[in-house]
XYZ file of C-alpha atoms in Angstrom:
551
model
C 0.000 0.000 0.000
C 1.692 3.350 -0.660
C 0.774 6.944 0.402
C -0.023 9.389 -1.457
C -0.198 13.596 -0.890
C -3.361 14.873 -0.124
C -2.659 17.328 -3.632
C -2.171 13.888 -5.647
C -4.961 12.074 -3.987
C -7.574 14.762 -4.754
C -6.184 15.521 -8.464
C -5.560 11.531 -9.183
C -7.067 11.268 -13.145
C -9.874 8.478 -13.475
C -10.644 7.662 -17.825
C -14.386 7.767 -17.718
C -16.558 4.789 -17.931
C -20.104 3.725 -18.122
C -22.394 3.453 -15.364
C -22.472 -0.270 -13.573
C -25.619 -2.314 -15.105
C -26.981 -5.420 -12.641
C -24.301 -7.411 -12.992
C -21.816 -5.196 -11.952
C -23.334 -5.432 -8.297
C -22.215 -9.208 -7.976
C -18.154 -8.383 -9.001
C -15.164 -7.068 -7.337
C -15.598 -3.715 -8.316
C -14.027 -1.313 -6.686
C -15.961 1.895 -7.431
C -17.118 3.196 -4.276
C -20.660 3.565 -5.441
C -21.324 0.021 -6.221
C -19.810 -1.126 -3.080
C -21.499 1.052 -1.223
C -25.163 -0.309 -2.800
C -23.680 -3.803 -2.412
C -23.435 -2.990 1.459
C -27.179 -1.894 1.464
C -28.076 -4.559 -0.306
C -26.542 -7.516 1.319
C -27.054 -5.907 4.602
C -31.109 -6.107 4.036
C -30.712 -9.046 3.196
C -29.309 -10.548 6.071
C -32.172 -8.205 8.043
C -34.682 -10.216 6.509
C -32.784 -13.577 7.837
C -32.811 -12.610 11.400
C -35.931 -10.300 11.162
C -37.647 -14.083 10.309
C -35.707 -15.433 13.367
C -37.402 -12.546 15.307
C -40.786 -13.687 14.701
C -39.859 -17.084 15.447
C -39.290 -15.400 18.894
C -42.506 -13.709 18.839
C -44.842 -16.670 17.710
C -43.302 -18.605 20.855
C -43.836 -15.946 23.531
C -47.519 -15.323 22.648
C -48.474 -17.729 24.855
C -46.405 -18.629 28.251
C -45.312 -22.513 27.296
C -42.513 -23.249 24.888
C -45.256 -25.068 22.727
C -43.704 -23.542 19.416
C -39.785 -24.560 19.245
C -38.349 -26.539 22.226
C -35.721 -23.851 24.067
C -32.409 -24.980 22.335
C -33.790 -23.867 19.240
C -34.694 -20.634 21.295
C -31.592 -19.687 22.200
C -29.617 -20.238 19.129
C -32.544 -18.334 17.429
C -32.090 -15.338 19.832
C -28.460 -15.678 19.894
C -28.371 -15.506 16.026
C -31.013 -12.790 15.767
C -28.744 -10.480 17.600
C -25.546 -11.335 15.963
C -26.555 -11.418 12.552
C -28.832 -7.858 13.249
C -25.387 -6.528 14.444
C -22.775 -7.987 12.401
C -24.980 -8.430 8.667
C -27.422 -5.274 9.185
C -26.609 -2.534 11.243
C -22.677 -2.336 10.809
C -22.719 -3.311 7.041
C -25.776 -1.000 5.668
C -24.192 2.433 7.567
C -20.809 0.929 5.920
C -22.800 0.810 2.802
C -24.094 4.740 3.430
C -20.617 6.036 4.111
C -19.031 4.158 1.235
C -21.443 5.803 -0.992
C -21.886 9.046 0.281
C -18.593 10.356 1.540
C -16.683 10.464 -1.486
C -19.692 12.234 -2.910
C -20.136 14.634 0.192
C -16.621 15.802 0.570
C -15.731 16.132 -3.824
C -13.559 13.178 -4.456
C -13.305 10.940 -7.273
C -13.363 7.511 -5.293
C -11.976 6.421 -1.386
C -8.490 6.360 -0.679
C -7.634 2.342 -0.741
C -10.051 1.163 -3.914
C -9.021 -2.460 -3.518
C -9.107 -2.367 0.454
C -12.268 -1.214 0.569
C -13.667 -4.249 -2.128
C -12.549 -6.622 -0.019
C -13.515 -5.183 2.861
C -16.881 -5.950 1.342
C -16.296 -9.171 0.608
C -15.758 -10.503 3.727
C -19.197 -9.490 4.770
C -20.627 -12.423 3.070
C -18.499 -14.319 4.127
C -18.984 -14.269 7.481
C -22.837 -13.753 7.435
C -23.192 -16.877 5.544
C -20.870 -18.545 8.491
C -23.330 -17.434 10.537
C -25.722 -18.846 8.367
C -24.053 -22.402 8.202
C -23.657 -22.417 11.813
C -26.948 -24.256 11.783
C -25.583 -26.893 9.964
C -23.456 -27.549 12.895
C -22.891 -30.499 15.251
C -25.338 -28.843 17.910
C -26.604 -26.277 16.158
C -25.009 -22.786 15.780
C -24.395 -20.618 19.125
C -26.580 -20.673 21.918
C -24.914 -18.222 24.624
C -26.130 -14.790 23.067
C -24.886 -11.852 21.285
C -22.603 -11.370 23.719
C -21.101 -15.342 24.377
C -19.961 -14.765 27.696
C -18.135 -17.622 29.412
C -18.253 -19.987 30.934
C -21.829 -21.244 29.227
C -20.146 -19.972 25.481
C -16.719 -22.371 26.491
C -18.891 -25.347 26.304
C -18.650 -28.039 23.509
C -21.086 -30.772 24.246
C -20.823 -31.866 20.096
C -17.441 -32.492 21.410
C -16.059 -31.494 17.635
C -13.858 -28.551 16.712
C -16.150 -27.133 13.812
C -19.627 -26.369 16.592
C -21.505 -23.846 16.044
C -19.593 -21.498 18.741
C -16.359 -21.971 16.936
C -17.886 -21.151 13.389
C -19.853 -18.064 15.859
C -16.482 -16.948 16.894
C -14.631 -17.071 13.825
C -17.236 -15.032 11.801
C -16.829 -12.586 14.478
C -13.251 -12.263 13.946
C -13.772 -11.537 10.548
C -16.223 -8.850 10.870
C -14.101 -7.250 13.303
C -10.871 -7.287 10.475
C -13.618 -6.105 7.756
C -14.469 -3.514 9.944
C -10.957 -1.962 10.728
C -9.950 -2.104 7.011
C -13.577 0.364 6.132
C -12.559 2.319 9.204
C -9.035 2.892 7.920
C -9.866 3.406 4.376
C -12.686 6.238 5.443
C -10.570 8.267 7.997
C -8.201 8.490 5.589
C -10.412 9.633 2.728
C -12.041 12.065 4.684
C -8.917 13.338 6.134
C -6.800 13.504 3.281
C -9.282 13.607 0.268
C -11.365 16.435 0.986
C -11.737 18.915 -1.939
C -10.623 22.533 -2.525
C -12.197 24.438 0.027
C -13.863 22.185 2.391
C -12.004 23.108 5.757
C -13.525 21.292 8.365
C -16.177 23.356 9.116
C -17.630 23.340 6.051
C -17.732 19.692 5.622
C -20.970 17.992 6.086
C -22.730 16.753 9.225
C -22.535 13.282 7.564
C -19.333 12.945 7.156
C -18.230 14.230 10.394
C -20.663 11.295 12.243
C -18.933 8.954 9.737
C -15.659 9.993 11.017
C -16.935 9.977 14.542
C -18.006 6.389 14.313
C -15.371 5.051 12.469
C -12.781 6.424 15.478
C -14.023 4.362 17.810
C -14.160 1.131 15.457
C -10.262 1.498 15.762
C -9.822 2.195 19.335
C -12.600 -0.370 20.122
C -12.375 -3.379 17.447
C -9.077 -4.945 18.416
C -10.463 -5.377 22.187
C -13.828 -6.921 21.058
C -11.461 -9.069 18.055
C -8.920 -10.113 20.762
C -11.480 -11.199 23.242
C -13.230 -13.315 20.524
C -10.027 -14.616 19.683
C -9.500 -15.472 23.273
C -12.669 -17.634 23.527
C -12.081 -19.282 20.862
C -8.829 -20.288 22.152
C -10.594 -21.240 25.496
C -13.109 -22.699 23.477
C -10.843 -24.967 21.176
C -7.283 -25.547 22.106
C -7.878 -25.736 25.821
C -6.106 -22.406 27.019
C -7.868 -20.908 30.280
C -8.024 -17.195 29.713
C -11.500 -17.241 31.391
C -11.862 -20.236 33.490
C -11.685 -19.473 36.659
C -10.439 -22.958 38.043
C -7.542 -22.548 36.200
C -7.050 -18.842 37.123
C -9.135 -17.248 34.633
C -11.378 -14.835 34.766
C -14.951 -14.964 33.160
C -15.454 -10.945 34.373
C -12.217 -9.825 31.873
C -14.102 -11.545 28.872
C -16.876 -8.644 29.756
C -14.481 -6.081 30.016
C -12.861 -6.750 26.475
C -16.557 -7.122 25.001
C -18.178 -4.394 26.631
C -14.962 -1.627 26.053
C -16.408 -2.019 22.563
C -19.980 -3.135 22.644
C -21.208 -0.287 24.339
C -19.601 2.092 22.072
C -20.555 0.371 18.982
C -23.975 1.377 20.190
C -22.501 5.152 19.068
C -20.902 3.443 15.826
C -24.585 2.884 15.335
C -25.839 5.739 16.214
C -23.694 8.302 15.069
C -24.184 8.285 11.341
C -27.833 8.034 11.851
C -27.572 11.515 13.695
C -25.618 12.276 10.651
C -28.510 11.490 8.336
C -31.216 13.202 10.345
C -28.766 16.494 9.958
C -28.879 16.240 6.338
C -32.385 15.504 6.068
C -34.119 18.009 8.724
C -32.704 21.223 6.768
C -33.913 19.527 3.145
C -37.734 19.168 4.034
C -37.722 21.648 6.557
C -35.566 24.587 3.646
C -33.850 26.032 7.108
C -30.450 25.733 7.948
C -29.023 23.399 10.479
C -29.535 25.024 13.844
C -25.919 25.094 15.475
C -23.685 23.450 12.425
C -21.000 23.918 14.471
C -22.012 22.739 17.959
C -23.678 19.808 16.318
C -20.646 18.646 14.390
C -17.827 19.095 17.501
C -20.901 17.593 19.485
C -19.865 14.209 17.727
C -16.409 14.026 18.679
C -17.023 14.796 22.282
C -19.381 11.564 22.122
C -16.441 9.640 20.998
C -14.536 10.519 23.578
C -16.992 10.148 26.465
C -17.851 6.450 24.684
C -14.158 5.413 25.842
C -15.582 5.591 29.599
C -19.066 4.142 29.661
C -18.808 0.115 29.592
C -18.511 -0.708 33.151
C -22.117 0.654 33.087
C -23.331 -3.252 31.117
C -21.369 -4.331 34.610
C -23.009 -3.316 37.519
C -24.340 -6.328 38.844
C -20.821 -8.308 37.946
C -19.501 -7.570 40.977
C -18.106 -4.160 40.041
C -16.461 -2.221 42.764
C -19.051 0.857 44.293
C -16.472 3.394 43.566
C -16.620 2.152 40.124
C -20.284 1.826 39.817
C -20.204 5.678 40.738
C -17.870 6.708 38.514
C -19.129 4.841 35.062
C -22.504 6.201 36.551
C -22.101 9.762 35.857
C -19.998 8.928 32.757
C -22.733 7.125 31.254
C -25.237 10.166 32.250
C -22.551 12.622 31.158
C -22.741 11.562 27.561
C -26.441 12.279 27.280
C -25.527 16.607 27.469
C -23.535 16.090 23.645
C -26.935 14.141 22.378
C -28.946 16.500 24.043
C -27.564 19.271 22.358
C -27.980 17.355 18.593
C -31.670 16.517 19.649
C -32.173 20.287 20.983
C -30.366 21.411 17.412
C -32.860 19.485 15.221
C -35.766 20.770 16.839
C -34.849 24.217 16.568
C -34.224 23.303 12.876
C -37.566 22.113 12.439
C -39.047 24.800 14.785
C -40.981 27.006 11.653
C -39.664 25.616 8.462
C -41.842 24.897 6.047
C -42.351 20.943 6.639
C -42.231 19.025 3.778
C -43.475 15.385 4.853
C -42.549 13.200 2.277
C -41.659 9.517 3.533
C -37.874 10.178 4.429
C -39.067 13.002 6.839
C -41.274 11.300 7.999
C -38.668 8.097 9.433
C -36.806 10.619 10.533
C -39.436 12.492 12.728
C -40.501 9.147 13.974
C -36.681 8.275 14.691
C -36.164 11.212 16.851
C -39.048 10.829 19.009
C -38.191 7.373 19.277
C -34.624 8.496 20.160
C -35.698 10.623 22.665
C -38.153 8.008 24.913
C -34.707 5.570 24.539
C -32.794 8.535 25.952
C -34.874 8.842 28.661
C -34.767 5.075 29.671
C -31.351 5.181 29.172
C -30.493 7.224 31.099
C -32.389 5.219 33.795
C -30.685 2.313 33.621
C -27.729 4.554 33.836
C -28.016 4.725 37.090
C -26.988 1.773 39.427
C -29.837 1.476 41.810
C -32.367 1.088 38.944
C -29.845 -0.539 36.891
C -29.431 -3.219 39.048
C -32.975 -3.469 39.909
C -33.942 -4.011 35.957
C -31.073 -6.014 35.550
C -31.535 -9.084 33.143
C -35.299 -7.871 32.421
C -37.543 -7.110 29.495
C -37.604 -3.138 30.675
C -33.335 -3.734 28.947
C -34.458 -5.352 25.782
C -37.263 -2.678 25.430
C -34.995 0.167 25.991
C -32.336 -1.344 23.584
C -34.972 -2.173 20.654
C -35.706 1.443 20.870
C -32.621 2.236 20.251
C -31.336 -0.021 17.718
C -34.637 -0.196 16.001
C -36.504 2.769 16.722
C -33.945 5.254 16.078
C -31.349 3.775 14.321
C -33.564 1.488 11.503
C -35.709 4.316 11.462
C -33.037 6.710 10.687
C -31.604 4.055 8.298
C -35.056 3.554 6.072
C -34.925 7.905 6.034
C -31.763 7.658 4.663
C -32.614 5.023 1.859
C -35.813 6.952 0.795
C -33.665 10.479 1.225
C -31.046 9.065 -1.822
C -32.700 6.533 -3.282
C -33.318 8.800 -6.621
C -29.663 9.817 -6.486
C -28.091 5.972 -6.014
C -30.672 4.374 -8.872
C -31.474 7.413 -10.646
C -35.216 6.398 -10.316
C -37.601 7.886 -7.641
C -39.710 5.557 -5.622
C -43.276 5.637 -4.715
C -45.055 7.936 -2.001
C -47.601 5.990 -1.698
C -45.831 2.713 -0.235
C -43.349 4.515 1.342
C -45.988 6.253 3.599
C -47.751 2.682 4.275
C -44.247 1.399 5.292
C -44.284 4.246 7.541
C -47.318 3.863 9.239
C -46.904 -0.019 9.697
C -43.225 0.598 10.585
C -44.124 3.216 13.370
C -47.688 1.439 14.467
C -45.315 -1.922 14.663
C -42.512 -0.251 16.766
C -44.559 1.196 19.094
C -46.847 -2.497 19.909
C -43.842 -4.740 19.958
C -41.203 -2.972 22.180
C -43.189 -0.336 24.031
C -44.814 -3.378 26.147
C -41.209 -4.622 27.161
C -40.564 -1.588 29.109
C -43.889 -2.489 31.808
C -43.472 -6.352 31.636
C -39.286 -5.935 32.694
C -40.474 -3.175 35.436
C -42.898 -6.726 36.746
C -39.650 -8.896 36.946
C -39.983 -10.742 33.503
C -36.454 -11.935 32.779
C -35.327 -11.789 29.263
C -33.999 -14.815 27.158
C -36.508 -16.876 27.747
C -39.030 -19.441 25.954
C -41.525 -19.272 28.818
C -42.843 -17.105 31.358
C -45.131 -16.730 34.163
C -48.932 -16.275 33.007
C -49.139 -12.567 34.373
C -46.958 -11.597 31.654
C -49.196 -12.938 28.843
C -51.064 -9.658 27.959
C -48.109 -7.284 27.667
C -45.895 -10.187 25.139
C -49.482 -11.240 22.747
C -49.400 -7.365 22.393
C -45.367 -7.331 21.642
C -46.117 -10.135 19.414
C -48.601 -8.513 17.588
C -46.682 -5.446 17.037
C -43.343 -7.877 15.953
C -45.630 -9.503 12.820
C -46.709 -5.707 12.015
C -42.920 -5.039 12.071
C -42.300 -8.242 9.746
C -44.876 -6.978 7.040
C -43.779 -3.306 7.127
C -40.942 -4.720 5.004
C -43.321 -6.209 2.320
C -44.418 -2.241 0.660
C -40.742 -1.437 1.297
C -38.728 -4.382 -0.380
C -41.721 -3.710 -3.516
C -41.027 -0.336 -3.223
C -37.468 -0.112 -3.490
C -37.428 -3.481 -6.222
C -40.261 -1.853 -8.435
C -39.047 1.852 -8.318
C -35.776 0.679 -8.938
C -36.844 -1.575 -12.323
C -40.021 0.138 -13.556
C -39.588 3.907 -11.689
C -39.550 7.335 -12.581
C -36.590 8.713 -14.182
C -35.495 10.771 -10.897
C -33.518 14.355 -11.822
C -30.427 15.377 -10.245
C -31.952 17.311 -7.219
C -35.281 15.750 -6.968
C -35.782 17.353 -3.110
C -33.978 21.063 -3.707
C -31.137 20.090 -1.125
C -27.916 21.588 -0.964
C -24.736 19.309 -0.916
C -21.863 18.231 -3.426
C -23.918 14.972 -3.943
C -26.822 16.785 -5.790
C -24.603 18.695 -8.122
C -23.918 15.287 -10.517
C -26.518 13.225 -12.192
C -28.479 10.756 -10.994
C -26.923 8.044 -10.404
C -23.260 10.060 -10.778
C -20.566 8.782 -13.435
C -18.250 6.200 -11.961
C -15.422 9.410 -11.619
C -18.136 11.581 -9.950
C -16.776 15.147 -10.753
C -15.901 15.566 -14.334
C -14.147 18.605 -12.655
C -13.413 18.978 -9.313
C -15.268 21.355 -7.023
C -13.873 24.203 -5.198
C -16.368 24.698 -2.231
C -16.349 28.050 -0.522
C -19.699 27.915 1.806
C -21.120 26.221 4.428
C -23.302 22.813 3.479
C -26.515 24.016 4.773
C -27.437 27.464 3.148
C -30.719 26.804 3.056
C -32.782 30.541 2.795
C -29.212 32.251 1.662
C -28.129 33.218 -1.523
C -24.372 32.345 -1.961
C -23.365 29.234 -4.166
C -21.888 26.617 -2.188
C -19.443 26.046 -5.234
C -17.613 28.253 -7.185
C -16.974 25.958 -10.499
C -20.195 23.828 -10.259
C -23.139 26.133 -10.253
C -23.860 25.005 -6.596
C-alpha cells in the first residue's frame, strides 16, 4: 500500500466509464458507489434472515409454554437474531451509506484504498453466511447470546472442533478485520481527500458522524477481536483465559466485550444523527440550527464512549467506587446528544415541513430516540440498573434504540437518496404505508417490554409466568406488524428501482456536493473537481456553495 499527498490524492485522473448495469453489483468492483449499494443490499438481506428469526421469537412468547420450538432452538434463534442484526445489518448497511456518500459529500473521485475497501466488502458475506451455516453444525449454531460470555459460550457438548460457537467466533473475527480495514480506508479519505475548500467546518454533518463512528471502530475493534479470539482459544485448544479454576477470569471476557460493545452502540448511532442532519434542513428549507455545535458535538461523544462500559457491569460484581464513577460517565454523555436533539428541533421549529416519507422516518426516529434517551439514562443509574437487571424493561430500551432510532433513521436515509443511487424515484404511496406499519409496529412490539421488565420478567426466555401474557401477545402482535412493514418497502425499493420514474439530479432542492452530478453520478463523480467556498446548509441564503459547479 503506498501513500499518497493529499494534492495527488484529490487531483488523481480516473478515464471515464459507463455506469455499472446489474451485474456489476455481484463483481469485485471497486468503485465506491457500487460497493457502497452492495453494502445496502446484502445488509437487508441478512435483516430479513434474522428479522424471520425474530418472529420465530414472537410466535413462541404469545403464549407462556414453549409449545412452538423446544428452548435450544430458542436460544440459538435469539443468539443468532442479535448477531446477525449486528454484524450483517446494522454495521454493514451504515458501511454501505458512508461508502457511498462520503466520497460524494466531501468532492472526491473515489476512497483512498479502492481495492481495500472491495474486499472489505467481501468478507461481509463471508462471514454472514458462516453465521448462516452455523446451523448446519454439530449442535446447532451458538446458543450463549450476542454477547457469548463464558463460561456457558466455552462449552462443547458436540465435542467437535467445527460447533456452532467456533464457526460463531470465527465469523466474528472476521467482521471485526472487515471492519478496521472500512474504518481505515474512510478516515483516511475524509482526512486527506477532501476537496478545494472544504475546511472542516464546512464539511458535512454526515461525514463528520462517519468519522466519529469510524474512530471508535479502531480504538474499540481490536479489544472486542482479541477477546473473541481469546474464547475461541478457550473454546478450542484448551487455554484458560476465562476459566476461573484454572485462574481465569470470566469478568475480563466482559471487560474486552463491553470496552467495545457499548460504544458500537454510538458506531450505530452516530451516522444516523448524521442522516437526520442532512435531512431536517432539506424538508424543513432552514439551515441546520448550530452546524458547528452539532458537528464538535460528535467528537465529544467519541470521547466520552471510551468511559461508559462498566455501566453493562453493575451487577458483575463491580467495585461501588466504580459503579459511581461509570454512573455519571454514562449520564454525562447524554448533554452532547442532548444538544444534537435540541439542534434538530430548533431546525424544524418554523420551516416549512415538507413530509414526504424520508421526513417522515426521521421524525418518527427522533421521538423514538428521545423516549430511549430517557430510559437510558435510567438504567444509567446503578440502583435502577441493578434493579432491571436481566429484564424485558433492557431489551425494550435497547430495541428502541437499535430499532426505533437507528432502523428508522436508516429507512430515512434510503428513501432520502434513493433517486440519487438508482437514478429512479420511488413511490409515495408505499413509502408512507411502510411508515405507518413501521411506526404502528414499533410502538406495539417494544413499548410493552418496558412495563413487563419493570414486573420482573427476565429476558432470554421461551416461557414465562402467566401474568406476563397480555403485555408479550401485544409485543407479538406489534413484531408480525414489524415483519410486514418490510413487504411495501422491499416492492417499493425493487419496483421503483426496475419500472420507476426517471429521478432528476436534485429531486428534493437540497444543498450538498452529492446533488450537483446526475443521478446516479458517473463512476469518476466530478468531471471537474469542485472548489467549495460555503457552508453545506445554506438553506434561505443566496451564496453558491461552489464556485466551479453552479452550486
Amino acid at each position: 500500500m503506498t501513500q499518497a499527498s493529499p494534492e495527488a490524492l484529490r487531483d488523481r485522473e480516473y478515464p471515464l466509464t459507463s455506469l455499472p448495469n446489474w451485474r456489476t453489483f455481484f463483481s469485485f468492483s471497486t468503485d465506491h458507489k457500487v460497493i457502497g449499494i452492495q453494502y445496502i443490499v446484502t445488509a437487508f438481506f441478512f435483516f430479513v434472515v434474522a428479522g424471520i428469526f425474530a418472529m420465530i421469537m414472537r410466535g413462541e412468547l404469545i403464549t407462556p409454554e414453549p409449545d412452538l420450538v423446544d428452548r435450544t432452538v430458542y436460544n440459538a434463534l435469539f443468539t443468532m437474531h442479535g448477531t446477525i442484526m449486528l454484524f450483517g445489518w446494522t454495521f454493514p448497511v451504515l458501511a454501505g451509506f458512508a461508502n457511498y456518500l462520503v466520497p460524494l459529500m466531501i468532492g472526491a473521485r473515489d476512497m483512498a484504498f479502492p481495492r481495500l475497501n472491495a474486499v472489505a466488502f467481501w468478507m461481509v458475506p463471508v462471514f454472514g453466511i458462516l453465521f448462516i451455516l452455523s446451523f448446519l453444525a454439530p449442535g446447532g449454531p451458538a446458543q450463549s447470546g450476542w454477547w457469548s460470555y463464558p463460561p456457558v459460550s466455552v462449552q462443547n457438548p458436540s465435542g467437535v472442533l467445527l460447533n456452532g460457537e467456533f464457526l460463531w467466533l470465527v465469523a466474528v473475527a472476521l467482521s471485526g478485520v472487515s471492519s478496521i480495514m472500512g474504518a481505515v480506508n474512510i478516515v483516511t479519505t475524509i482526512v486527506r481527500m477532501r476537496c478545494e475548500g472544504m475546511g472542516w467546518f464546512k464539511t458535512p454533518a454526515f461525514v463528520w458522524t462517519v468519522m466519529a463512528a469510524q474512530i471508535i471502530q479502531l480504538f474499540g475493534l481490536p479489544a472486542l477481536t482479541a477477546g473473541a479470539v481469546m474464547l475461541l482459544f478457550d473454546l478450542s485448544f484448551g487455554t484458560t483465559f476465562f476459566d476461573p479454576s484454572q485462574g481465569g477470569s470470566p469478568v475480563l471476557y466482559q471487560h474486552f466485550f463491553w470496552f467495545y460493545s457499548h460504544p458500537a452502540v454510538y458506531v450505530m448511532i452516530l451516522p444516523v444523527f448524521g442522516i437526520f442532519s442532512e435531512v431536517f434542513p432539506v424538508y424543513a428549507r432552514k439551515p441546520l440550527f448550530g452546524y458547528k455545535v452539532v458537528v464538535i458535538s460528535s467528537m465529544i461523544i467519541v470521547a466520552l464512549s471510551a468511559v461508559v462500559w462498566v455501566h453493562h457491569m453493575f451487577a458483575s460484581g463491580t467495585p461501588p467506587w466504580m459503579r459511581m464513577l461509570f454512573m455519571f460517565s454514562t449520564m454525562l454523555i447524554s448533554v452532547p446528544t442532548g444538544i444534537k436533539v435540541f439542534a434538530w428541533v430548533a431546525t424544524i421549529w418554523g420551516g416549512k415541513l415538507r413530509l414526504d416519507t424520508s421526513m417522515l422516518f426521521a421524525l418518527g426516529g427522533l421521538v423514538n430516540f428521545v423516549f430511549a434517551g430517557i430510559t437510558g439514562i435510567m438504567l444509567a443509574s446503578v440502583p435502577v440498573d441493578i434493579h432491571v437487571n436481566n429484564t424485558y424493561f433492557v431489551v425494550g430500551h435497547f430495541h428502541y434504540v437499535i430499532y426505533g432510532a437507528i432502523v428508522f433513521g436508516i429507512y430515512s436515509g434510503v428513501y432520502h437518496w434513493f433517486p440519487k443511487m438508482t437514478g429512479k424515484m420511488y413511490y409515495e404511496g408505499l413509502g408512507k404505508l411502510h411508515f405507518w406499519l413501521t411506526m404502528l409496529g414499533t410502538t406495539l412490539n417494544f413499548l410493552p417490554m418496558h412495563p413487563v421488565g419493570l414486573m420482573g420478567m427476565p429476558r432470554r426466555v421461551a416461557s414465562y409466568d402467566p401474568e406476563f401474557a397480555f403485555w408479550n401477545v401485544l409485543a407479538s402482535i406489534g413484531g408480525f406488524i414489524l415483519g410486514m412493514s418490510t413487504i411495501p418497502f422491499l416492492l417499493n425499493m425493487i419496483g421503483s428501482w426496475i419500472n420507476g420514474e426517471q429521478a432528476p439530479a436534485n429531486p428534493w432542492r437540497a444543498i450538498g456536493l452529492e446533488w450537483l452530478v446526475p443521478s446516479p453520478p458517473e463512476h469518476e463523480n466530478f468531471e471537474e473537481l469542485p472548489v467549495v467556498v460555503a457552508e453545506p446548509y445554506g438553506y434561505g441564503k443566496s451564496e453558491p456553495l461552489t464556485e466551479n459547479l453552479g452550486g
